[in-house]
Amino acid sequence: MDQSIKIIESMANGRFTYWNDAFLSDEHLELAEMARKFAQAEIAPHADSIDKEHKFPKEIIQQMGEMGFMGIMVPEKWGGSGLDTLSYVTVLEEISVACASTSVIMSVNNSLVCHPITEFGTNEVKEKYLKDLASGKKLGCYCLSEPASGSDAAGMKTTAVKKNGKWILNGVKNFITNGREAEVAVVYAIVDPAKKHKGIAGFVVDASTKGYSVGKVEDKLGINGSSTTQIILENVEVPESHMLGAEADGFKVAMNTLDGGRIGISAQAVGISRAVLEEAAVYSRERKAFNQEISQFGAIQGYLADIATQTDAARLLMRSAALKKDRKQRFSAEAAQAKLFASEACMAAAVKGIQILGGYGYIREYPMERHFRDAKITEIYEGTSEIQRLVIASQVLKGIES
Ligand code: CAA
């Protein structure tokens, strides 16, 4: 048997048990157990082919919809599971351990699509789209970035002009996760350029509307099972009732949505780090050098200790941001801290993980190389590390009088 398969089987057999359950109730622990069993049995065995064949995991997403994982925080009356953010990140961590491509598909649908529709959508839009999105019957995408505006989100060029009681959208959106498969899009556009960020509105757009099309599909370093595309909007007609919140509130809707999304990406990063730790630890018990397990060497133990400690610290920041969100308090800085720390810890863990496996870490036969490629994006999407530092620093400086 080849060694990579043995490592995956060791994980599935529960040989690896290191995990921090701080802040979790009995219900959260049960949910974690259920998600872990599902992820290891139904997703992990396919993660390699999802990555290598750039295969969208359609059947897995359908199963996750049936299990209530595609709209975890959406109230039950709108087709969701009606659970808290702590439950969401607990499940997302387990899915991310198994497959980062699958977890980003899930996190975009939950955080960036279901959330703004739940919080800011009209009942008509909730009836029409939220029920299907939350139950996994439809998939959503979030269209904020453009070819010339990423970090400077308010610098967008897409326009929305009102005509005969409808909004007409024109523009190009870039780097859109789920872009190829999404049937529903949350789109931001400028309604009044003179008002800068206060002239941006958010809309729910049906992907079947005339003029809506999928442009370039990107070829990426990692998370290859999820699509990343351009979305092209050419005179797309959107009903007035599809606006998210008030006309002047689009930028705040976008930012509030990203706050929640950043907690989700921290969960993805924690999950990838845990996959790195599990594989590195199991490998270190199986691989021998100089007549002993490599786990007996201080250098390897040091790497494992660092990965475990940083993963735990990231998980605690992630859960603390989730708890603050659940308490309905402003959590922008906490979400930014969780994402910043978890994504940088994840990248550092992946570098050490490859080092522990040596040459076997560098070849495509072993999952470690995939984790290394998947880890990098967590430092970029839903706000780069530089943007997270900006958000955190602005909170720190706010408390000081000039
Ligand atoms: N919640 C609510 N309101 C917020 C907010 C938040 N988190 N952050 C800012 N605001 C409000 C401010 O209070 C301010 O309101 P007032 O005018 O009433 O005072 C207004 O928004 C403007 O705030 P700023 O002046 O701070 O705005 P800015 O233009 O300087 O930008 C930024 C701030 C933090 C840099 C922001 O642009 C940002 O987060 N950029 C990164 C964008 C990003 O994360 N993009 C990722 C793309 S999505 C993605 O990756 C999707 C995918 O498919 C995976």
Tab-separated table of N, CA, C and O in Angstrom, residues 115-116 119-120 142 144 153-154 156 186 188-189 195-202 244-260 262 330-332 398:
chain	number	residue	atom	x	y	z
A	115	HIS	N	-25.895	34.878	4.203
A	115	HIS	CA	-25.914	35.892	5.273
A	115	HIS	C	-26.498	37.235	4.818
A	115	HIS	O	-27.453	37.729	5.431
A	116	PRO	N	-25.971	37.869	3.742
A	116	PRO	CA	-26.551	39.174	3.388
A	116	PRO	C	-28.026	39.088	2.975
A	116	PRO	O	-28.783	40.014	3.232
A	119	GLU	N	-29.994	38.845	6.275
A	119	GLU	CA	-29.979	40.085	7.070
A	119	GLU	C	-30.580	41.285	6.338
A	119	GLU	O	-31.190	42.137	6.957
A	120	PHE	N	-30.373	41.364	5.020
A	120	PHE	CA	-30.728	42.601	4.311
A	120	PHE	C	-31.706	42.391	3.145
A	120	PHE	O	-32.100	43.356	2.506
A	142	TYR	N	-20.518	35.681	-4.785
A	142	TYR	CA	-20.449	37.029	-4.225
A	142	TYR	C	-19.585	37.879	-5.141
A	142	TYR	O	-18.386	37.610	-5.293
A	144	LEU	N	-17.954	41.207	-5.727
A	144	LEU	CA	-17.506	42.524	-5.247
A	144	LEU	C	-16.285	42.974	-6.058
A	144	LEU	O	-16.288	44.037	-6.661
A	153	ALA	N	-12.203	48.123	-2.437
A	153	ALA	CA	-13.509	47.643	-2.919
A	153	ALA	C	-14.405	48.787	-3.397
A	153	ALA	O	-15.173	48.625	-4.346
A	154	ALA	N	-14.292	49.949	-2.744
A	154	ALA	CA	-15.163	51.079	-3.116
A	154	ALA	C	-14.777	51.673	-4.479
A	154	ALA	O	-15.521	52.484	-5.026
A	156	MET	N	-14.881	50.307	-7.275
A	156	MET	CA	-15.513	49.524	-8.355
A	156	MET	C	-16.053	50.407	-9.478
A	156	MET	O	-16.302	51.611	-9.288
A	186	VAL	N	-24.785	37.675	-5.496
A	186	VAL	CA	-24.898	38.937	-4.763
A	186	VAL	C	-23.923	39.883	-5.451
A	186	VAL	O	-22.725	39.597	-5.524
A	188	TYR	N	-22.506	43.932	-6.255
A	188	TYR	CA	-22.428	45.327	-5.813
A	188	TYR	C	-22.154	46.225	-7.021
A	188	TYR	O	-21.361	45.863	-7.903
A	189	ALA	N	-22.825	47.384	-7.024
A	189	ALA	CA	-22.680	48.299	-8.163
A	189	ALA	C	-22.864	49.738	-7.701
A	189	ALA	O	-23.494	49.996	-6.666
A	195	LYS	N	-21.379	60.062	-4.761
A	195	LYS	CA	-21.442	59.779	-3.313
A	195	LYS	C	-20.371	58.794	-2.838
A	195	LYS	O	-20.410	58.330	-1.698
A	196	LYS	N	-19.451	58.424	-3.700
A	196	LYS	CA	-18.370	57.466	-3.389
A	196	LYS	C	-18.944	56.180	-2.747
A	196	LYS	O	-19.877	55.631	-3.289
A	197	HIS	N	-18.413	55.762	-1.561
A	197	HIS	CA	-18.893	54.476	-1.025
A	197	HIS	C	-20.369	54.519	-0.627
A	197	HIS	O	-21.045	53.498	-0.578
A	198	LYS	N	-20.888	55.723	-0.379
A	198	LYS	CA	-22.319	55.831	-0.027
A	198	LYS	C	-23.219	55.734	-1.270
A	198	LYS	O	-24.441	55.698	-1.166
A	199	GLY	N	-22.602	55.670	-2.434
A	199	GLY	CA	-23.372	55.517	-3.669
A	199	GLY	C	-23.282	54.099	-4.211
A	199	GLY	O	-23.479	53.864	-5.400
A	200	ILE	N	-22.968	53.125	-3.339
A	200	ILE	CA	-22.879	51.719	-3.776
A	200	ILE	C	-24.082	50.950	-3.223
A	200	ILE	O	-24.432	51.119	-2.045
A	201	ALA	N	-24.704	50.143	-4.083
A	201	ALA	CA	-25.836	49.327	-3.621
A	201	ALA	C	-25.550	47.849	-3.890
A	201	ALA	O	-24.764	47.507	-4.774
A	202	GLY	N	-26.202	46.988	-3.100
A	202	GLY	CA	-26.066	45.534	-3.283
A	202	GLY	C	-27.351	44.969	-3.879
A	202	GLY	O	-28.454	45.441	-3.560
A	244	LEU	N	-30.370	44.838	-1.671
A	244	LEU	CA	-30.050	44.428	-0.295
A	244	LEU	C	-29.928	45.676	0.579
A	244	LEU	O	-29.001	46.461	0.402
A	245	GLY	N	-30.861	45.873	1.461
A	245	GLY	CA	-30.850	47.061	2.313
A	245	GLY	C	-31.218	48.295	1.506
A	245	GLY	O	-31.799	48.200	0.423
A	246	ALA	N	-30.826	49.468	2.025
A	246	ALA	CA	-31.173	50.723	1.340
A	246	ALA	C	-30.145	51.039	0.256
A	246	ALA	O	-29.042	50.475	0.244
A	247	GLU	N	-30.533	51.974	-0.625
A	247	GLU	CA	-29.700	52.320	-1.786
A	247	GLU	C	-28.280	52.761	-1.379
A	247	GLU	O	-27.309	52.441	-2.047
A	248	ALA	N	-28.174	53.479	-0.259
A	248	ALA	CA	-26.862	54.018	0.141
A	248	ALA	C	-26.056	53.044	0.999
A	248	ALA	O	-24.925	53.341	1.384
A	249	ASP	N	-26.629	51.876	1.289
A	249	ASP	CA	-26.011	50.998	2.292
A	249	ASP	C	-25.179	49.854	1.731
A	249	ASP	O	-24.656	49.024	2.480
A	250	GLY	N	-25.067	49.783	0.402
A	250	GLY	CA	-24.416	48.630	-0.209
A	250	GLY	C	-23.011	48.357	0.309
A	250	GLY	O	-22.641	47.206	0.572
A	251	PHE	N	-22.216	49.424	0.502
A	251	PHE	CA	-20.835	49.209	0.940
A	251	PHE	C	-20.809	48.612	2.350
A	251	PHE	O	-20.044	47.696	2.638
A	252	LYS	N	-21.708	49.108	3.201
A	252	LYS	CA	-21.754	48.569	4.573
A	252	LYS	C	-22.253	47.122	4.579
A	252	LYS	O	-21.778	46.303	5.366
A	253	VAL	N	-23.197	46.826	3.690
A	253	VAL	CA	-23.662	45.434	3.561
A	253	VAL	C	-22.477	44.560	3.146
A	253	VAL	O	-22.241	43.486	3.721
A	254	ALA	N	-21.702	45.057	2.161
A	254	ALA	CA	-20.542	44.289	1.667
A	254	ALA	C	-19.524	44.065	2.782
A	254	ALA	O	-18.983	42.960	2.944
A	255	MET	N	-19.256	45.101	3.567
A	255	MET	CA	-18.241	45.010	4.633
A	255	MET	C	-18.725	44.123	5.780
A	255	MET	O	-17.981	43.295	6.297
A	256	ASN	N	-19.988	44.301	6.167
A	256	ASN	CA	-20.548	43.466	7.230
A	256	ASN	C	-20.518	41.988	6.810
A	256	ASN	O	-20.192	41.099	7.604
A	257	THR	N	-20.831	41.753	5.541
A	257	THR	CA	-20.813	40.378	5.021
A	257	THR	C	-19.397	39.815	5.073
A	257	THR	O	-19.181	38.668	5.483
A	258	LEU	N	-18.417	40.633	4.682
A	258	LEU	CA	-17.028	40.159	4.684
A	258	LEU	C	-16.522	39.899	6.102
A	258	LEU	O	-15.697	39.009	6.317
A	259	ASP	N	-17.007	40.660	7.089
A	259	ASP	CA	-16.624	40.379	8.485
A	259	ASP	C	-16.941	38.913	8.821
A	259	ASP	O	-16.111	38.192	9.370
A	260	GLY	N	-18.162	38.512	8.489
A	260	GLY	CA	-18.562	37.118	8.751
A	260	GLY	C	-17.764	36.148	7.889
A	260	GLY	O	-17.350	35.080	8.346
A	262	ARG	N	-14.787	36.445	6.866
A	262	ARG	CA	-13.402	36.296	7.364
A	262	ARG	C	-13.328	35.270	8.494
A	262	ARG	O	-12.332	34.555	8.626
A	330	ARG	N	-20.343	44.306	17.378
A	330	ARG	CA	-19.461	44.538	16.229
A	330	ARG	C	-18.218	43.665	16.397
A	330	ARG	O	-17.584	43.690	17.455
A	331	PHE	N	-17.899	42.905	15.373
A	331	PHE	CA	-16.807	41.925	15.496
A	331	PHE	C	-15.788	42.066	14.363
A	331	PHE	O	-15.024	41.132	14.108
A	332	SER	N	-15.748	43.243	13.715
A	332	SER	CA	-14.869	43.426	12.552
A	332	SER	C	-13.405	43.135	12.884
A	332	SER	O	-12.722	42.399	12.157
A	398	LYS	N	-8.536	53.765	17.145
A	398	LYS	CA	-9.804	54.438	17.436
A	398	LYS	C	-9.922	54.812	18.914
A	398	LYS	O	-10.511	55.812	19.283
